[in-house]
Amino acid sequence: MSFPIVRHRRLRQSAGIRSMVRETVLNVEDLVQPIFVAYGTGVKNEISSMPGVYHFSLDTLKVEVDEIAALGIPAVLLFGIPETKDSVGSSGFADNGIVQEATRLIKEWYPDLLVIADTCLCEFTDHGHCGMVHTYERDGHIHGDVMNDESLELLARTAVSQAKAGADIIAPSNMMDGFVQAIRSALDEAGFQHIPIMSYSVKYASAFYGPFREAADSAPQFGDRKTYQMDPANVREALREAESDVLEGADMLMVKPALAYLDIVRLLRDQFDLPLVAYNVSGEYSMVKAAAQQGWINEQAIVMEMLTSMKRAGADIIITYFSKDSARWIRNR
């Protein structure tokens, strides 16, 4: 036989053949749509750095949830913008907190739509950090230390309040040491042994979070989050973080951000057999949107390629602000 002996192109000759041999397929069931809920009436305010993403008040929320449910997206991830903030984020674990109220409404409207509650304090604290802070002044500037163990009790209270409101999954994103065990113990003690924990196991101190901090009004008022979120240069540390969460009782593991950390997604997929979540974060979303608005890229093609890469790397679940658009594209493919 003349060269070449192997002809790989035979399996690329038509759309039908390519579809038949396709190894990775993105499905609507893989997607989670984040939602930002806020106080007020008649609120549907577009987030300037995230075109197509909005703040919703409770009275405008149903239209958004109706659309998500109609598209077959199985789950939403709730973030709350409180009326007031304080040093311990008390509105985050209040029974009538914005996330708790939104959860009750969504479960009333769509009992089968999964509500995932982000469990963190940064949106609710006046200092913008993910736990309790000891502040002090030095050289005319305010400094602070995020107190790990003291924060665990507040995070556990937040998780229990979210479960009481009807959240199906607790998703702690704070990156305090021991947070999974603290939350698991609190949930079990409160009678929520059946509620799974989707742990933000590997969360890097990333520049890709910028637009989210506008959306959630959660930028730190001093310092940064590098003392508790991971150094983007580290790989082996990701294994240690994930292993700790597995031992403490996590039911699902997450890598955040996703696109710049696909190697970490693959690493966790190869090392652990728990469901794996990739978070396609705000900066990744905004860059695509900005380029698409300029006409520089084909948004649909880019998004589908990007999300497929996350699933190909090993993600079972993808949290993305593109969920609604992607669901439509998947239906029409």
Short mmCIF file of N, CA and C in Angstrom, two decimals, residues 39-213:
data_model
loop_
_atom_site.label_atom_id
_atom_site.label_comp_id
_atom_site.label_asym_id
_atom_site.label_seq_id
_atom_site.Cartn_x
_atom_site.Cartn_y
_atom_site.Cartn_z
N TYR A 39 -32.15 43.15 46.75
CA TYR A 39 -33.35 43.75 47.33
C TYR A 39 -33.88 44.84 46.40
N GLY A 40 -35.12 45.23 46.64
CA GLY A 40 -35.74 46.28 45.86
C GLY A 40 -36.97 45.76 45.14
N THR A 41 -37.52 46.61 44.31
CA THR A 41 -38.72 46.28 43.54
C THR A 41 -38.50 46.66 42.09
N GLY A 42 -38.88 45.77 41.20
CA GLY A 42 -38.75 46.04 39.78
C GLY A 42 -37.33 46.10 39.29
N VAL A 43 -36.42 45.45 39.99
CA VAL A 43 -35.00 45.52 39.64
C VAL A 43 -34.65 44.46 38.60
N LYS A 44 -34.18 44.91 37.46
CA LYS A 44 -33.50 44.06 36.49
C LYS A 44 -32.43 44.94 35.86
N ASN A 45 -31.29 44.98 36.53
CA ASN A 45 -30.22 45.89 36.14
C ASN A 45 -29.07 45.10 35.54
N GLU A 46 -28.72 45.43 34.30
CA GLU A 46 -27.61 44.75 33.65
C GLU A 46 -26.29 45.14 34.31
N ILE A 47 -25.43 44.16 34.51
CA ILE A 47 -24.11 44.39 35.09
C ILE A 47 -23.20 44.88 33.97
N SER A 48 -22.64 46.06 34.13
CA SER A 48 -21.97 46.74 33.02
C SER A 48 -20.83 45.92 32.44
N SER A 49 -20.09 45.21 33.27
CA SER A 49 -18.94 44.44 32.79
C SER A 49 -19.31 43.03 32.35
N MET A 50 -20.61 42.67 32.48
CA MET A 50 -21.05 41.33 32.11
C MET A 50 -22.34 41.45 31.28
N PRO A 51 -22.25 41.86 30.03
CA PRO A 51 -23.44 42.05 29.20
C PRO A 51 -24.31 40.79 29.18
N GLY A 52 -25.61 40.99 29.39
CA GLY A 52 -26.53 39.86 29.40
C GLY A 52 -26.74 39.23 30.74
N VAL A 53 -26.03 39.70 31.77
CA VAL A 53 -26.18 39.21 33.14
C VAL A 53 -26.75 40.35 33.98
N TYR A 54 -27.71 40.03 34.86
CA TYR A 54 -28.47 41.06 35.56
C TYR A 54 -28.54 40.81 37.06
N HIS A 55 -28.80 41.88 37.78
CA HIS A 55 -29.31 41.80 39.15
C HIS A 55 -30.83 41.71 39.06
N PHE A 56 -31.41 40.78 39.81
CA PHE A 56 -32.86 40.64 39.85
C PHE A 56 -33.36 40.84 41.27
N SER A 57 -34.42 41.61 41.42
CA SER A 57 -35.12 41.63 42.70
C SER A 57 -36.07 40.45 42.73
N LEU A 58 -36.60 40.17 43.90
CA LEU A 58 -37.43 38.97 44.04
C LEU A 58 -38.67 39.02 43.16
N ASP A 59 -39.19 40.21 42.90
CA ASP A 59 -40.41 40.31 42.10
C ASP A 59 -40.15 40.19 40.60
N THR A 60 -38.89 40.31 40.17
CA THR A 60 -38.57 40.13 38.74
C THR A 60 -37.87 38.80 38.48
N LEU A 61 -37.61 38.06 39.53
CA LEU A 61 -36.81 36.84 39.42
C LEU A 61 -37.52 35.74 38.64
N LYS A 62 -38.84 35.66 38.75
CA LYS A 62 -39.54 34.52 38.17
C LYS A 62 -39.38 34.43 36.66
N VAL A 63 -39.37 35.56 35.98
CA VAL A 63 -39.21 35.53 34.52
C VAL A 63 -37.89 34.88 34.14
N GLU A 64 -36.84 35.22 34.88
CA GLU A 64 -35.52 34.61 34.64
C GLU A 64 -35.56 33.11 34.92
N VAL A 65 -36.16 32.72 36.03
CA VAL A 65 -36.20 31.32 36.40
C VAL A 65 -37.09 30.53 35.43
N ASP A 66 -38.18 31.14 34.98
CA ASP A 66 -39.03 30.51 33.97
C ASP A 66 -38.22 30.15 32.73
N GLU A 67 -37.39 31.08 32.29
CA GLU A 67 -36.58 30.87 31.09
C GLU A 67 -35.58 29.75 31.30
N ILE A 68 -34.92 29.76 32.44
CA ILE A 68 -33.93 28.73 32.76
C ILE A 68 -34.58 27.35 32.78
N ALA A 69 -35.72 27.26 33.45
CA ALA A 69 -36.41 25.97 33.53
C ALA A 69 -36.89 25.51 32.16
N ALA A 70 -37.41 26.42 31.35
CA ALA A 70 -37.90 26.06 30.03
C ALA A 70 -36.79 25.54 29.12
N LEU A 71 -35.59 26.01 29.33
CA LEU A 71 -34.45 25.57 28.53
C LEU A 71 -33.92 24.21 28.99
N GLY A 72 -34.39 23.72 30.11
CA GLY A 72 -33.95 22.42 30.60
C GLY A 72 -32.67 22.46 31.40
N ILE A 73 -32.21 23.66 31.76
CA ILE A 73 -31.02 23.76 32.61
C ILE A 73 -31.38 23.23 33.99
N PRO A 74 -30.62 22.30 34.54
CA PRO A 74 -31.07 21.60 35.74
C PRO A 74 -30.85 22.33 37.06
N ALA A 75 -30.00 23.38 37.07
CA ALA A 75 -29.62 23.97 38.35
C ALA A 75 -29.26 25.43 38.20
N VAL A 76 -29.47 26.17 39.29
CA VAL A 76 -29.02 27.56 39.38
C VAL A 76 -28.11 27.70 40.59
N LEU A 77 -27.19 28.65 40.51
CA LEU A 77 -26.29 28.98 41.62
C LEU A 77 -26.62 30.39 42.06
N LEU A 78 -27.01 30.54 43.33
CA LEU A 78 -27.50 31.82 43.83
C LEU A 78 -26.41 32.62 44.54
N PHE A 79 -26.32 33.90 44.15
CA PHE A 79 -25.51 34.89 44.85
C PHE A 79 -26.43 36.02 45.29
N GLY A 80 -26.20 36.55 46.49
CA GLY A 80 -27.08 37.57 47.03
C GLY A 80 -26.39 38.90 47.25
N ILE A 81 -27.12 39.98 47.00
CA ILE A 81 -26.64 41.34 47.28
C ILE A 81 -27.50 41.86 48.43
N PRO A 82 -26.95 41.99 49.63
CA PRO A 82 -27.76 42.35 50.79
C PRO A 82 -28.09 43.83 50.85
N GLU A 83 -29.07 44.17 51.70
CA GLU A 83 -29.39 45.58 51.95
C GLU A 83 -28.33 46.23 52.83
N THR A 84 -27.84 45.49 53.82
CA THR A 84 -26.86 46.02 54.76
C THR A 84 -25.72 45.03 54.92
N LYS A 85 -24.57 45.55 55.27
CA LYS A 85 -23.39 44.73 55.51
C LYS A 85 -22.82 45.06 56.88
N ASP A 86 -22.16 44.08 57.50
CA ASP A 86 -21.47 44.33 58.76
C ASP A 86 -20.20 43.50 58.79
N SER A 87 -19.49 43.55 59.90
CA SER A 87 -18.17 42.95 59.96
C SER A 87 -18.19 41.43 59.93
N VAL A 88 -19.34 40.83 60.27
CA VAL A 88 -19.40 39.36 60.30
C VAL A 88 -20.33 38.80 59.22
N GLY A 89 -20.90 39.65 58.38
CA GLY A 89 -21.75 39.16 57.31
C GLY A 89 -23.04 38.54 57.79
N SER A 90 -23.66 39.13 58.81
CA SER A 90 -24.82 38.51 59.45
C SER A 90 -26.00 38.34 58.50
N SER A 91 -26.12 39.19 57.48
CA SER A 91 -27.23 39.02 56.54
C SER A 91 -27.06 37.79 55.67
N GLY A 92 -25.86 37.23 55.67
CA GLY A 92 -25.63 36.01 54.91
C GLY A 92 -26.24 34.79 55.55
N PHE A 93 -26.36 34.79 56.89
CA PHE A 93 -26.95 33.63 57.57
C PHE A 93 -28.28 33.96 58.24
N ALA A 94 -28.87 35.10 57.91
CA ALA A 94 -30.19 35.45 58.43
C ALA A 94 -31.26 34.60 57.75
N ASP A 95 -32.26 34.19 58.50
CA ASP A 95 -33.33 33.37 57.93
C ASP A 95 -34.08 34.10 56.82
N ASN A 96 -34.13 35.42 56.91
CA ASN A 96 -34.80 36.20 55.88
C ASN A 96 -33.80 36.88 54.95
N GLY A 97 -32.60 36.32 54.83
CA GLY A 97 -31.60 36.86 53.93
C GLY A 97 -32.04 36.74 52.47
N ILE A 98 -31.41 37.48 51.62
CA ILE A 98 -31.83 37.54 50.22
C ILE A 98 -31.69 36.19 49.52
N VAL A 99 -30.61 35.46 49.80
CA VAL A 99 -30.45 34.14 49.18
C VAL A 99 -31.50 33.17 49.71
N GLN A 100 -31.77 33.24 51.00
CA GLN A 100 -32.77 32.36 51.59
C GLN A 100 -34.15 32.63 51.01
N GLU A 101 -34.51 33.90 50.87
CA GLU A 101 -35.82 34.25 50.32
C GLU A 101 -35.93 33.82 48.86
N ALA A 102 -34.87 34.03 48.10
CA ALA A 102 -34.89 33.62 46.69
C ALA A 102 -35.00 32.11 46.56
N THR A 103 -34.32 31.41 47.45
CA THR A 103 -34.38 29.94 47.43
C THR A 103 -35.81 29.45 47.65
N ARG A 104 -36.47 30.02 48.64
CA ARG A 104 -37.85 29.60 48.92
C ARG A 104 -38.76 29.81 47.71
N LEU A 105 -38.60 30.95 47.07
CA LEU A 105 -39.43 31.25 45.91
C LEU A 105 -39.17 30.28 44.77
N ILE A 106 -37.91 30.04 44.47
CA ILE A 106 -37.57 29.16 43.35
C ILE A 106 -38.07 27.74 43.60
N LYS A 107 -37.92 27.26 44.83
CA LYS A 107 -38.39 25.91 45.13
C LYS A 107 -39.92 25.82 45.11
N GLU A 108 -40.59 26.94 45.40
CA GLU A 108 -42.05 26.97 45.29
C GLU A 108 -42.47 26.93 43.82
N TRP A 109 -41.76 27.69 42.98
CA TRP A 109 -42.11 27.73 41.56
C TRP A 109 -41.73 26.44 40.83
N TYR A 110 -40.52 25.95 41.09
CA TYR A 110 -39.97 24.80 40.38
C TYR A 110 -39.30 23.85 41.37
N PRO A 111 -40.07 22.98 42.00
CA PRO A 111 -39.51 22.08 43.01
C PRO A 111 -38.36 21.21 42.50
N ASP A 112 -38.37 20.90 41.20
CA ASP A 112 -37.33 20.01 40.66
C ASP A 112 -36.10 20.74 40.16
N LEU A 113 -36.16 22.06 40.09
CA LEU A 113 -34.98 22.83 39.69
C LEU A 113 -34.03 22.90 40.89
N LEU A 114 -32.81 22.45 40.71
CA LEU A 114 -31.86 22.42 41.81
C LEU A 114 -31.37 23.82 42.14
N VAL A 115 -31.42 24.16 43.42
CA VAL A 115 -30.87 25.43 43.90
C VAL A 115 -29.57 25.15 44.63
N ILE A 116 -28.50 25.71 44.10
CA ILE A 116 -27.17 25.61 44.72
C ILE A 116 -26.90 26.95 45.40
N ALA A 117 -26.62 26.93 46.67
CA ALA A 117 -26.38 28.16 47.42
C ALA A 117 -24.89 28.38 47.61
N ASP A 118 -24.39 29.48 47.07
CA ASP A 118 -23.00 29.86 47.34
C ASP A 118 -22.88 30.22 48.81
N THR A 119 -21.95 29.56 49.49
CA THR A 119 -21.78 29.75 50.93
C THR A 119 -20.47 30.47 51.19
N CYS A 120 -20.57 31.78 51.28
CA CYS A 120 -19.41 32.62 51.55
C CYS A 120 -19.92 33.89 52.23
N LEU A 121 -19.01 34.68 52.75
CA LEU A 121 -19.39 35.89 53.47
C LEU A 121 -19.00 37.17 52.75
N CYS A 122 -18.24 37.06 51.64
CA CYS A 122 -17.65 38.27 51.05
C CYS A 122 -18.69 39.25 50.56
N GLU A 123 -19.85 38.75 50.06
CA GLU A 123 -20.88 39.68 49.61
C GLU A 123 -21.56 40.39 50.77
N PHE A 124 -21.44 39.83 51.98
CA PHE A 124 -22.23 40.30 53.12
C PHE A 124 -21.40 41.05 54.17
N THR A 125 -20.07 41.02 54.05
CA THR A 125 -19.23 41.72 55.02
C THR A 125 -18.87 43.11 54.50
N ASP A 126 -18.74 44.05 55.43
CA ASP A 126 -18.40 45.41 55.02
C ASP A 126 -16.95 45.55 54.60
N HIS A 127 -16.13 44.55 54.91
CA HIS A 127 -14.73 44.59 54.49
C HIS A 127 -14.48 43.78 53.23
N GLY A 128 -15.46 42.97 52.78
CA GLY A 128 -15.34 42.25 51.52
C GLY A 128 -14.51 41.00 51.56
N HIS A 129 -14.11 40.56 52.74
CA HIS A 129 -13.36 39.31 52.83
C HIS A 129 -14.29 38.15 53.14
N CYS A 130 -13.78 36.95 52.98
CA CYS A 130 -14.61 35.74 53.03
C CYS A 130 -14.75 35.16 54.43
N GLY A 131 -14.32 35.89 55.43
CA GLY A 131 -14.43 35.44 56.81
C GLY A 131 -14.29 36.62 57.75
N MET A 132 -14.23 36.32 59.04
CA MET A 132 -14.02 37.37 60.04
C MET A 132 -12.61 37.93 59.93
N VAL A 133 -12.50 39.21 60.19
CA VAL A 133 -11.21 39.88 60.01
C VAL A 133 -10.83 40.62 61.28
N HIS A 134 -9.57 40.48 61.68
CA HIS A 134 -8.99 41.32 62.73
C HIS A 134 -8.26 42.46 62.04
N THR A 135 -8.75 43.69 62.24
CA THR A 135 -8.16 44.84 61.56
C THR A 135 -7.28 45.65 62.51
N TYR A 136 -6.31 46.31 61.94
CA TYR A 136 -5.42 47.18 62.70
C TYR A 136 -4.82 48.21 61.75
N GLU A 137 -4.34 49.30 62.32
CA GLU A 137 -3.75 50.36 61.51
C GLU A 137 -2.24 50.32 61.65
N ARG A 138 -1.57 50.48 60.51
CA ARG A 138 -0.11 50.52 60.51
C ARG A 138 0.34 51.45 59.41
N ASP A 139 1.20 52.37 59.77
CA ASP A 139 1.72 53.36 58.81
C ASP A 139 0.60 54.13 58.12
N GLY A 140 -0.45 54.38 58.88
CA GLY A 140 -1.55 55.16 58.33
C GLY A 140 -2.49 54.40 57.42
N HIS A 141 -2.32 53.09 57.33
CA HIS A 141 -3.16 52.28 56.46
C HIS A 141 -3.85 51.19 57.28
N ILE A 142 -5.06 50.81 56.85
CA ILE A 142 -5.79 49.74 57.50
C ILE A 142 -5.31 48.39 56.96
N HIS A 143 -4.96 47.51 57.87
CA HIS A 143 -4.57 46.14 57.51
C HIS A 143 -5.50 45.18 58.23
N GLY A 144 -5.49 43.95 57.79
CA GLY A 144 -6.34 42.97 58.43
C GLY A 144 -5.85 41.55 58.23
N ASP A 145 -6.15 40.72 59.19
CA ASP A 145 -5.87 39.29 59.10
C ASP A 145 -7.20 38.55 59.09
N VAL A 146 -7.42 37.70 58.09
CA VAL A 146 -8.63 36.88 58.03
C VAL A 146 -8.45 35.72 59.00
N MET A 147 -9.36 35.64 59.95
CA MET A 147 -9.26 34.64 61.02
C MET A 147 -9.96 33.35 60.59
N ASN A 148 -9.18 32.32 60.48
CA ASN A 148 -9.69 31.07 59.91
C ASN A 148 -10.73 30.39 60.80
N ASP A 149 -10.32 29.99 61.99
CA ASP A 149 -11.19 29.15 62.83
C ASP A 149 -12.43 29.89 63.29
N GLU A 150 -12.28 31.19 63.58
CA GLU A 150 -13.43 31.98 64.00
C GLU A 150 -14.46 32.11 62.87
N SER A 151 -13.99 32.05 61.63
CA SER A 151 -14.89 32.18 60.48
C SER A 151 -15.71 30.93 60.23
N LEU A 152 -15.21 29.78 60.65
CA LEU A 152 -15.88 28.52 60.35
C LEU A 152 -17.28 28.45 60.94
N GLU A 153 -17.44 28.97 62.15
CA GLU A 153 -18.75 28.94 62.79
C GLU A 153 -19.77 29.74 61.99
N LEU A 154 -19.37 30.90 61.49
CA LEU A 154 -20.28 31.73 60.71
C LEU A 154 -20.62 31.09 59.38
N LEU A 155 -19.64 30.46 58.76
CA LEU A 155 -19.89 29.77 57.50
C LEU A 155 -20.83 28.59 57.70
N ALA A 156 -20.66 27.88 58.81
CA ALA A 156 -21.55 26.76 59.12
C ALA A 156 -22.97 27.26 59.34
N ARG A 157 -23.12 28.38 60.04
CA ARG A 157 -24.46 28.96 60.26
C ARG A 157 -25.10 29.36 58.94
N THR A 158 -24.29 29.90 58.03
CA THR A 158 -24.80 30.28 56.72
C THR A 158 -25.30 29.06 55.96
N ALA A 159 -24.53 27.99 55.98
CA ALA A 159 -24.93 26.77 55.26
C ALA A 159 -26.23 26.20 55.81
N VAL A 160 -26.37 26.16 57.13
CA VAL A 160 -27.58 25.62 57.74
C VAL A 160 -28.78 26.48 57.39
N SER A 161 -28.62 27.80 57.41
CA SER A 161 -29.74 28.68 57.07
C SER A 161 -30.16 28.49 55.61
N GLN A 162 -29.19 28.24 54.74
CA GLN A 162 -29.51 28.01 53.33
C GLN A 162 -30.23 26.68 53.15
N ALA A 163 -29.79 25.66 53.88
CA ALA A 163 -30.45 24.36 53.80
C ALA A 163 -31.89 24.46 54.34
N LYS A 164 -32.08 25.18 55.42
CA LYS A 164 -33.43 25.36 55.98
C LYS A 164 -34.35 26.04 54.98
N ALA A 165 -33.80 26.94 54.18
CA ALA A 165 -34.61 27.66 53.19
C ALA A 165 -34.96 26.79 52.00
N GLY A 166 -34.31 25.63 51.87
CA GLY A 166 -34.64 24.72 50.78
C GLY A 166 -33.55 24.48 49.77
N ALA A 167 -32.34 25.00 49.99
CA ALA A 167 -31.25 24.76 49.05
C ALA A 167 -30.99 23.27 48.92
N ASP A 168 -30.80 22.84 47.67
CA ASP A 168 -30.54 21.42 47.40
C ASP A 168 -29.08 21.05 47.59
N ILE A 169 -28.19 22.02 47.33
CA ILE A 169 -26.75 21.79 47.39
C ILE A 169 -26.11 23.00 48.04
N ILE A 170 -25.18 22.76 48.95
CA ILE A 170 -24.41 23.83 49.58
C ILE A 170 -23.05 23.90 48.88
N ALA A 171 -22.68 25.11 48.44
CA ALA A 171 -21.44 25.29 47.69
C ALA A 171 -20.54 26.30 48.39
N PRO A 172 -19.74 25.86 49.34
CA PRO A 172 -18.87 26.79 50.09
C PRO A 172 -17.67 27.22 49.25
N SER A 173 -17.46 28.55 49.16
CA SER A 173 -16.43 29.09 48.27
C SER A 173 -15.38 29.89 49.01
N ASN A 174 -15.30 29.75 50.32
CA ASN A 174 -14.52 30.67 51.15
C ASN A 174 -13.04 30.35 51.26
N MET A 175 -12.67 29.09 51.05
CA MET A 175 -11.27 28.63 51.11
C MET A 175 -10.63 28.76 52.49
N MET A 176 -11.44 28.71 53.54
CA MET A 176 -10.88 28.59 54.88
C MET A 176 -10.46 27.13 55.11
N ASP A 177 -9.40 26.91 55.84
CA ASP A 177 -8.99 25.55 56.17
C ASP A 177 -10.05 24.90 57.06
N GLY A 178 -10.46 23.69 56.71
CA GLY A 178 -11.42 22.95 57.52
C GLY A 178 -12.87 23.30 57.26
N PHE A 179 -13.16 24.07 56.20
CA PHE A 179 -14.54 24.55 56.01
C PHE A 179 -15.50 23.42 55.66
N VAL A 180 -15.04 22.41 54.94
CA VAL A 180 -15.96 21.32 54.57
C VAL A 180 -16.39 20.55 55.81
N GLN A 181 -15.44 20.22 56.66
CA GLN A 181 -15.77 19.47 57.88
C GLN A 181 -16.71 20.28 58.77
N ALA A 182 -16.43 21.57 58.93
CA ALA A 182 -17.26 22.41 59.79
C ALA A 182 -18.69 22.47 59.26
N ILE A 183 -18.84 22.63 57.95
CA ILE A 183 -20.17 22.72 57.36
C ILE A 183 -20.87 21.37 57.38
N ARG A 184 -20.12 20.30 57.09
CA ARG A 184 -20.73 18.97 57.12
C ARG A 184 -21.26 18.63 58.51
N SER A 185 -20.48 18.95 59.52
CA SER A 185 -20.90 18.67 60.90
C SER A 185 -22.14 19.47 61.25
N ALA A 186 -22.17 20.74 60.87
CA ALA A 186 -23.31 21.60 61.19
C ALA A 186 -24.57 21.14 60.45
N LEU A 187 -24.44 20.77 59.20
CA LEU A 187 -25.59 20.28 58.44
C LEU A 187 -26.13 19.00 59.05
N ASP A 188 -25.23 18.10 59.39
CA ASP A 188 -25.67 16.82 59.96
C ASP A 188 -26.38 17.03 61.30
N GLU A 189 -25.81 17.90 62.12
CA GLU A 189 -26.39 18.15 63.44
C GLU A 189 -27.78 18.79 63.32
N ALA A 190 -27.98 19.58 62.26
CA ALA A 190 -29.26 20.24 62.05
C ALA A 190 -30.27 19.37 61.31
N GLY A 191 -29.90 18.14 61.01
CA GLY A 191 -30.82 17.22 60.34
C GLY A 191 -30.76 17.25 58.83
N PHE A 192 -29.69 17.81 58.28
CA PHE A 192 -29.55 17.91 56.82
C PHE A 192 -28.45 16.98 56.31
N GLN A 193 -28.47 15.75 56.81
CA GLN A 193 -27.47 14.78 56.39
C GLN A 193 -27.55 14.48 54.89
N HIS A 194 -28.72 14.73 54.30
CA HIS A 194 -28.94 14.40 52.88
C HIS A 194 -28.46 15.50 51.94
N ILE A 195 -28.10 16.65 52.46
CA ILE A 195 -27.72 17.78 51.60
C ILE A 195 -26.24 17.65 51.21
N PRO A 196 -25.93 17.56 49.91
CA PRO A 196 -24.54 17.43 49.48
C PRO A 196 -23.78 18.76 49.51
N ILE A 197 -22.47 18.65 49.61
CA ILE A 197 -21.57 19.81 49.59
C ILE A 197 -20.79 19.81 48.29
N MET A 198 -20.97 20.87 47.50
CA MET A 198 -20.19 21.10 46.29
C MET A 198 -19.06 22.05 46.69
N SER A 199 -17.91 21.51 46.98
CA SER A 199 -16.83 22.32 47.54
C SER A 199 -16.03 23.04 46.46
N TYR A 200 -15.83 24.36 46.66
CA TYR A 200 -14.85 25.08 45.85
C TYR A 200 -13.47 24.65 46.34
N SER A 201 -13.08 23.47 45.96
CA SER A 201 -11.88 22.85 46.52
C SER A 201 -10.60 23.55 46.10
N VAL A 202 -10.54 23.88 44.81
CA VAL A 202 -9.32 24.47 44.25
C VAL A 202 -9.71 25.82 43.64
N LYS A 203 -9.61 26.84 44.45
CA LYS A 203 -10.00 28.19 44.03
C LYS A 203 -8.77 29.09 44.07
N TYR A 204 -8.38 29.53 42.90
CA TYR A 204 -7.16 30.31 42.78
C TYR A 204 -7.41 31.80 43.00
N ALA A 205 -6.40 32.50 43.48
CA ALA A 205 -6.45 33.96 43.63
C ALA A 205 -6.24 34.56 42.25
N SER A 206 -7.33 34.65 41.50
CA SER A 206 -7.26 34.89 40.06
C SER A 206 -7.70 36.30 39.69
N ALA A 207 -7.06 36.84 38.65
CA ALA A 207 -7.47 38.12 38.08
C ALA A 207 -8.74 37.98 37.25
N PHE A 208 -9.17 36.77 36.97
CA PHE A 208 -10.37 36.53 36.17
C PHE A 208 -11.66 36.80 36.93
N TYR A 209 -11.57 37.13 38.22
CA TYR A 209 -12.78 37.38 39.01
C TYR A 209 -13.25 38.83 38.97
N GLY A 210 -12.54 39.68 38.27
CA GLY A 210 -12.83 41.11 38.34
C GLY A 210 -14.28 41.49 38.11
N PRO A 211 -14.91 41.08 37.02
CA PRO A 211 -16.31 41.47 36.79
C PRO A 211 -17.26 40.95 37.86
N PHE A 212 -16.99 39.78 38.41
CA PHE A 212 -17.86 39.24 39.47
C PHE A 212 -17.88 40.17 40.68
N ARG A 213 -16.75 40.77 40.98
CA ARG A 213 -16.69 41.62 42.17
C ARG A 213 -17.54 42.87 41.99
#
